PDB file of C-alpha atoms in Angstrom:
ATOM      1  CA  MET P 867       0.248 -20.817 -27.155  1.00 43.00           C
ATOM      2  CA  ASN P 868      -1.081 -20.490 -30.413  1.00 49.00           C
ATOM      3  CA  MET P 869      -4.352 -21.764 -29.682  1.00 49.00           C
ATOM      4  CA  LEU P 870      -4.725 -19.306 -26.677  1.00 42.00           C
ATOM      5  CA  TYR P 871      -3.460 -16.652 -28.616  1.00 45.00           C
ATOM      6  CA  ASN P 872      -6.219 -17.629 -31.141  1.00 51.00           C
ATOM      7  CA  ASN P 873      -9.064 -17.967 -28.576  1.00 48.00           C
ATOM      8  CA  CYS P 874      -8.510 -15.193 -26.435  1.00 44.00           C
ATOM      9  CA  GLU P 875      -8.763 -11.628 -26.129  1.00 45.00           C
ATOM     10  CA  PHE P 876      -5.799  -9.219 -25.528  1.00 40.00           C
ATOM     11  CA  GLU P 877      -6.027  -5.584 -25.057  1.00 44.00           C
ATOM     12  CA  SER P 878      -3.127  -3.750 -26.414  1.00 43.00           C
ATOM     13  CA  TYR P 879      -0.980  -2.415 -24.138  1.00 40.00           C
ATOM     14  CA  SER P 880       1.281   0.388 -23.662  1.00 42.00           C
ATOM     15  CA  SER P 881       3.061   3.085 -21.469  1.00 42.00           C
ATOM     16  CA  THR P 882       5.521   5.870 -21.492  1.00 43.00           C
ATOM     17  CA  THR P 883       8.835   4.598 -21.000  1.00 41.00           C
ATOM     18  CA  SER P 884      11.028   6.963 -18.834  1.00 43.00           C
ATOM     19  CA  PRO P 885      14.576   7.457 -19.624  1.00 51.00           C
ATOM     20  CA  LEU P 886      17.217   5.292 -18.408  1.00 52.00           C
ATOM     21  CA  GLU P 887      18.135   6.995 -15.117  1.00 51.00           C
ATOM     22  CA  HIS P 888      14.868   6.250 -13.836  1.00 46.00           C
ATOM     23  CA  PHE P 889      14.923   2.899 -14.333  1.00 47.00           C
ATOM     24  CA  SER P 890      18.613   2.841 -12.726  1.00 48.00           C
ATOM     25  CA  SER P 891      19.711   1.058  -9.753  1.00 51.00           C
ATOM     26  CA  GLU P 892      22.706   0.318  -6.997  1.00 57.00           C
ATOM     27  CA  ASP P 893      23.961  -2.248  -9.486  1.00 61.00           C
ATOM     28  CA  PHE P 894      23.183  -0.431 -12.899  1.00 66.00           C
ATOM     29  CA  VAL P 895      24.969   2.538 -13.756  1.00 72.00           C
ATOM     30  CA  CYS P 896      24.174   4.867 -16.449  1.00 74.00           C
ATOM     31  CA  PHE P 897      27.186   6.300 -18.627  1.00 81.00           C
ATOM     32  CA  LYS P 898      27.637   8.098 -21.737  1.00 80.00           C
ATOM     33  CA  SER P 899      28.365   5.122 -23.742  1.00 76.00           C
ATOM     34  CA  THR P 900      25.394   3.228 -22.437  1.00 82.00           C
ATOM     35  CA  ASN P 901      23.022   6.058 -22.928  1.00 85.00           C
ATOM     36  CA  GLU P 902      23.209   5.852 -26.600  1.00 86.00           C
ATOM     37  CA  ALA P 903      22.059   2.638 -27.288  1.00 89.00           C
ATOM     38  CA  SER P 904      19.676   2.812 -24.314  1.00 86.00           C
ATOM     39  CA  ASP P 905      17.920   5.751 -25.701  1.00 88.00           C
ATOM     40  CA  GLU P 906      17.702   3.806 -29.389  1.00 90.00           C
ATOM     41  CA  LEU P 907      16.496   0.627 -27.180  1.00 88.00           C
ATOM     42  CA  LEU P 908      13.665   3.110 -25.230  1.00 86.00           C
ATOM     43  CA  GLU P 909      12.842   4.724 -28.737  1.00 90.00           C
ATOM     44  CA  ALA P 910      12.513   1.441 -30.001  1.00 88.00           C
ATOM     45  CA  LEU P 911       9.697   0.089 -27.358  1.00 85.00           C
ATOM     46  CA  GLN P 912       7.733   2.868 -28.236  1.00 86.00           C
ATOM     47  CA  ASP P 913       7.625   2.365 -31.982  1.00 87.00           C
ATOM     48  CA  ASP P 914       4.724   0.205 -32.913  1.00 82.00           C
ATOM     49  CA  LYS P 915       5.839  -0.740 -35.970  1.00 83.00           C
ATOM     50  CA  THR P 916       9.116  -2.437 -34.322  1.00 84.00           C
ATOM     51  CA  ARG P 917       7.902  -5.694 -33.155  1.00 80.00           C
ATOM     52  CA  LEU P 918      11.178  -7.395 -32.225  1.00 84.00           C
ATOM     53  CA  ILE P 919      14.773  -5.386 -31.045  1.00 87.00           C
ATOM     54  CA  GLY P 920      18.068  -6.736 -30.896  1.00 88.00           C
ATOM     55  CA  LEU P 921      20.974  -5.605 -28.837  1.00 90.00           C
ATOM     56  CA  TYR P 922      24.194  -6.776 -29.542  1.00 91.00           C
ATOM     57  CA  GLY P 923      28.531  -6.251 -27.985  1.00 91.00           C
ATOM     58  CA  LYS P 924      31.140  -7.894 -26.278  1.00 91.00           C
ATOM     59  CA  ARG P 925      31.001 -10.457 -24.202  1.00 90.00           C
ATOM     60  CA  GLY P 926      30.920  -8.347 -20.794  1.00 87.00           C
ATOM     61  CA  SER P 927      29.756  -5.164 -22.275  1.00 87.00           C
ATOM     62  CA  GLY P 928      26.100  -5.140 -20.198  1.00 86.00           C
ATOM     63  CA  LYS P 929      23.480  -6.353 -22.440  1.00 88.00           C
ATOM     64  CA  THR P 930      21.982  -8.512 -20.342  1.00 85.00           C
ATOM     65  CA  THR P 931      22.024  -6.061 -17.631  1.00 83.00           C
ATOM     66  CA  LEU P 932      21.299  -3.030 -19.578  1.00 85.00           C
ATOM     67  CA  VAL P 933      17.780  -5.247 -20.996  1.00 81.00           C
ATOM     68  CA  GLN P 934      17.206  -6.318 -17.248  1.00 77.00           C
ATOM     69  CA  VAL P 935      16.861  -2.727 -16.360  1.00 77.00           C
ATOM     70  CA  VAL P 936      14.892  -1.504 -19.277  1.00 75.00           C
ATOM     71  CA  GLY P 937      12.671  -5.291 -19.607  1.00 65.00           C
ATOM     72  CA  ARG P 938       9.947  -5.465 -17.286  1.00 58.00           C
ATOM     73  CA  ILE P 939       7.385  -6.116 -19.840  1.00 72.00           C
ATOM     74  CA  LEU P 940       8.907  -7.672 -22.814  1.00 70.00           C
ATOM     75  CA  VAL P 941      10.109 -11.019 -23.948  1.00 77.00           C
ATOM     76  CA  ILE P 942      13.496 -10.904 -23.422  1.00 77.00           C
ATOM     77  CA  LEU P 943      15.764 -13.809 -25.638  1.00 79.00           C
ATOM     78  CA  ASP P 944      19.523 -13.121 -23.916  1.00 85.00           C
ATOM     79  CA  ASP P 945      22.749 -14.473 -25.403  1.00 87.00           C
ATOM     80  CA  VAL P 946      20.956 -16.025 -28.827  1.00 83.00           C
ATOM     81  CA  ARG P 947      23.549 -17.160 -31.226  1.00 81.00           C
ATOM     82  CA  GLU P 948      21.923 -17.991 -33.885  1.00 78.00           C
ATOM     83  CA  MET P 949      19.079 -16.930 -36.379  1.00 71.00           C
ATOM     84  CA  VAL P 950      15.317 -17.481 -34.602  1.00 74.00           C
ATOM     85  CA  ASP P 951      11.887 -16.802 -35.443  1.00 74.00           C
ATOM     86  CA  PRO P 952       9.619 -16.021 -32.102  1.00 74.00           C
ATOM     87  CA  GLU P 953       6.979 -17.354 -33.099  1.00 74.00           C
ATOM     88  CA  ASP P 954       8.511 -20.789 -33.034  1.00 78.00           C
ATOM     89  CA  PHE P 955       8.388 -19.640 -29.037  1.00 73.00           C
ATOM     90  CA  GLY P 956       4.782 -19.098 -29.654  1.00 69.00           C
ATOM     91  CA  ILE P 957       5.417 -15.063 -29.492  1.00 71.00           C
ATOM     92  CA  PRO P 958       3.236 -13.453 -32.509  1.00 65.00           C
ATOM     93  CA  CYS P 959       4.961 -10.853 -34.749  1.00 65.00           C
ATOM     94  CA  ASN P 960       2.342  -9.620 -36.600  1.00 64.00           C
ATOM     95  CA  ASP P 961       0.860  -7.279 -34.150  1.00 58.00           C
ATOM     96  CA  ASN P 962       1.633  -4.906 -31.563  1.00 62.00           C
ATOM     97  CA  ARG P 963       1.118  -6.773 -28.413  1.00 60.00           C
ATOM     98  CA  CYS P 964       4.212  -7.807 -27.738  1.00 68.00           C
ATOM     99  CA  LYS P 965       7.690  -6.717 -27.719  1.00 73.00           C
ATOM    100  CA  VAL P 966      10.755  -9.206 -28.097  1.00 78.00           C
ATOM    101  CA  LEU P 967      14.106  -8.261 -27.031  1.00 80.00           C
ATOM    102  CA  LEU P 968      17.182  -9.878 -27.564  1.00 80.00           C
ATOM    103  CA  THR P 969      20.916 -10.058 -26.953  1.00 86.00           C
ATOM    104  CA  SER P 970      24.172 -11.153 -29.177  1.00 86.00           C
ATOM    105  CA  ARG P 971      27.811 -10.916 -28.884  1.00 85.00           C
ATOM    106  CA  GLN P 972      27.403  -9.836 -32.765  1.00 82.00           C
ATOM    107  CA  ARG P 973      24.714  -8.516 -35.032  1.00 77.00           C
ATOM    108  CA  LEU P 974      22.633 -10.950 -36.420  1.00 70.00           C
ATOM    109  CA  GLN P 975      21.899 -11.001 -39.625  1.00 64.00           C
ATOM    110  CA  GLU P 976      18.295  -9.327 -40.644  1.00 54.00           C
ATOM    111  CA  PRO P 977      16.590 -12.466 -41.773  1.00 46.00           C
ATOM    112  CA  THR P 978      16.279 -13.496 -38.157  1.00 48.00           C
ATOM    113  CA  PHE P 979      13.647 -10.991 -38.152  1.00 46.00           C
ATOM    114  CA  MET P 980      11.804 -13.089 -40.318  1.00 45.00           C
ATOM    115  CA  GLU P 981       8.182 -10.882 -40.664  1.00 46.00           C
ATOM    116  CA  CYS P 982       9.142  -8.839 -37.756  1.00 53.00           C
ATOM    117  CA  GLN P 983      10.063  -5.250 -38.070  1.00 64.00           C
ATOM    118  CA  GLY P 984      13.257  -5.346 -36.592  1.00 71.00           C
ATOM    119  CA  ARG P 985      15.763  -2.993 -35.657  1.00 78.00           C
ATOM    120  CA  MET P 986      19.399  -3.852 -34.437  1.00 80.00           C
ATOM    121  CA  ILE P 987      21.061  -1.683 -31.361  1.00 86.00           C
ATOM    122  CA  HIS P 988      24.773  -2.018 -30.566  1.00 88.00           C
ATOM    123  CA  LEU P 989      26.037  -1.250 -27.188  1.00 89.00           C
ATOM    124  CA  ASN P 990      29.858  -0.060 -27.161  1.00 90.00           C
ATOM    125  CA  ALA P 991      31.775  -0.706 -24.417  1.00 90.00           C
ATOM    126  CA  LEU P 992      33.003   1.950 -21.904  1.00 91.00           C
ATOM    127  CA  SER P 993      35.523   4.900 -22.532  1.00 92.00           C
ATOM    128  CA  LYS P 994      38.589   4.886 -20.324  1.00 91.00           C
ATOM    129  CA  ASP P 995      37.492   7.405 -18.168  1.00 91.00           C
ATOM    130  CA  GLU P 996      33.572   5.529 -17.242  1.00 91.00           C
ATOM    131  CA  ALA P 997      35.521   2.237 -17.056  1.00 91.00           C
ATOM    132  CA  TRP P 998      37.369   4.258 -14.189  1.00 90.00           C
ATOM    133  CA  THR P 999      34.182   5.458 -12.558  1.00 90.00           C
ATOM    134  CA  LEU P1000      32.989   2.168 -12.483  1.00 89.00           C
ATOM    135  CA  LEU P1001      36.122   0.615 -11.239  1.00 90.00           C
ATOM    136  CA  GLN P1002      36.121   2.991  -8.163  1.00 90.00           C
ATOM    137  CA  LYS P1003      32.476   2.255  -7.352  1.00 88.00           C
ATOM    138  CA  TYR P1004      33.162  -1.529  -7.226  1.00 86.00           C
ATOM    139  CA  SER P1005      36.290  -1.014  -5.254  1.00 89.00           C
ATOM    140  CA  ASP P1006      37.861   1.201  -2.306  1.00 85.00           C
ATOM    141  CA  ILE P1007      40.134   3.058  -5.022  1.00 91.00           C
ATOM    142  CA  ASN P1008      39.844   6.824  -5.340  1.00 87.00           C
ATOM    143  CA  ASP P1009      42.125   9.598  -6.819  1.00 86.00           C
ATOM    144  CA  GLU P1010      43.518   9.768  -3.332  1.00 90.00           C
ATOM    145  CA  SER P1011      44.837   6.425  -3.022  1.00 92.00           C
ATOM    146  CA  PRO P1012      48.648   5.356  -3.120  1.00 94.00           C
ATOM    147  CA  SER P1013      49.956   5.996  -6.591  1.00 93.00           C
ATOM    148  CA  ASP P1014      51.132   2.182  -6.874  1.00 93.00           C
ATOM    149  CA  ILE P1015      47.681   1.438  -6.227  1.00 93.00           C
ATOM    150  CA  LEU P1016      46.124   4.331  -8.719  1.00 93.00           C
ATOM    151  CA  ASN P1017      48.739   2.535 -11.285  1.00 93.00           C
ATOM    152  CA  VAL P1018      47.531  -0.954 -10.814  1.00 92.00           C
ATOM    153  CA  ALA P1019      44.421   0.166 -10.802  1.00 91.00           C
ATOM    154  CA  LEU P1020      44.643   1.980 -14.407  1.00 91.00           C
ATOM    155  CA  GLU P1021      46.095  -1.377 -15.894  1.00 92.00           C
ATOM    156  CA  ILE P1022      43.039  -2.894 -14.866  1.00 90.00           C
ATOM    157  CA  VAL P1023      41.196  -0.261 -16.536  1.00 91.00           C
ATOM    158  CA  ASN P1024      42.977  -0.639 -20.193  1.00 91.00           C
ATOM    159  CA  GLU P1025      43.059  -4.452 -19.642  1.00 91.00           C
ATOM    160  CA  CYS P1026      39.593  -4.444 -19.052  1.00 89.00           C
ATOM    161  CA  GLU P1027      38.747  -3.001 -22.531  1.00 89.00           C
ATOM    162  CA  GLY P1028      35.928  -1.387 -21.553  1.00 87.00           C
ATOM    163  CA  LEU P1029      33.773  -4.478 -20.597  1.00 88.00           C
ATOM    164  CA  HIS P1030      30.986  -3.985 -17.661  1.00 80.00           C
ATOM    165  CA  SER P1031      31.735  -7.408 -16.030  1.00 84.00           C
ATOM    166  CA  THR P1032      35.136  -8.007 -16.076  1.00 82.00           C
ATOM    167  CA  ILE P1033      35.754  -4.760 -14.065  1.00 81.00           C
ATOM    168  CA  LYS P1034      33.007  -5.500 -11.713  1.00 75.00           C
ATOM    169  CA  ASP P1035      34.565  -9.207 -11.424  1.00 68.00           C
TER     170      ASP P1035
END
């Protein structure tokens, strides 16, 4: 990789990043709690000084889904559990030719970024209202459902702690 990188001329590529709603699909719903992290993520992607971007949050909070929705030109390292140097993978951090986005369940320490200009973004869990909306999307339950079903559904929303994957499953 390094030999190819050193011997080749690459043109710098950049594009205007659209709001997250532009990337939304049937599999992804943009909530207020997701919006804050996604806005920071899109801002970091547009910042020429930022070379490495970290997104962290609880298991099941939607990190992978969010970066898959946003990350169609990016190098994505998903579920990173220890310090990494992107240059070990042949990914140069000393110019603006490539952006690296990693996800982790916890905030990684700054030395993870080595000489790269890094930025860490936290993805919060869904609020109770957002979790309820997501549960309704993936079930036949609505406000008109029988009260015993609504009570069980509300218990499920509380037990899932606002985590996308546990609500969808």
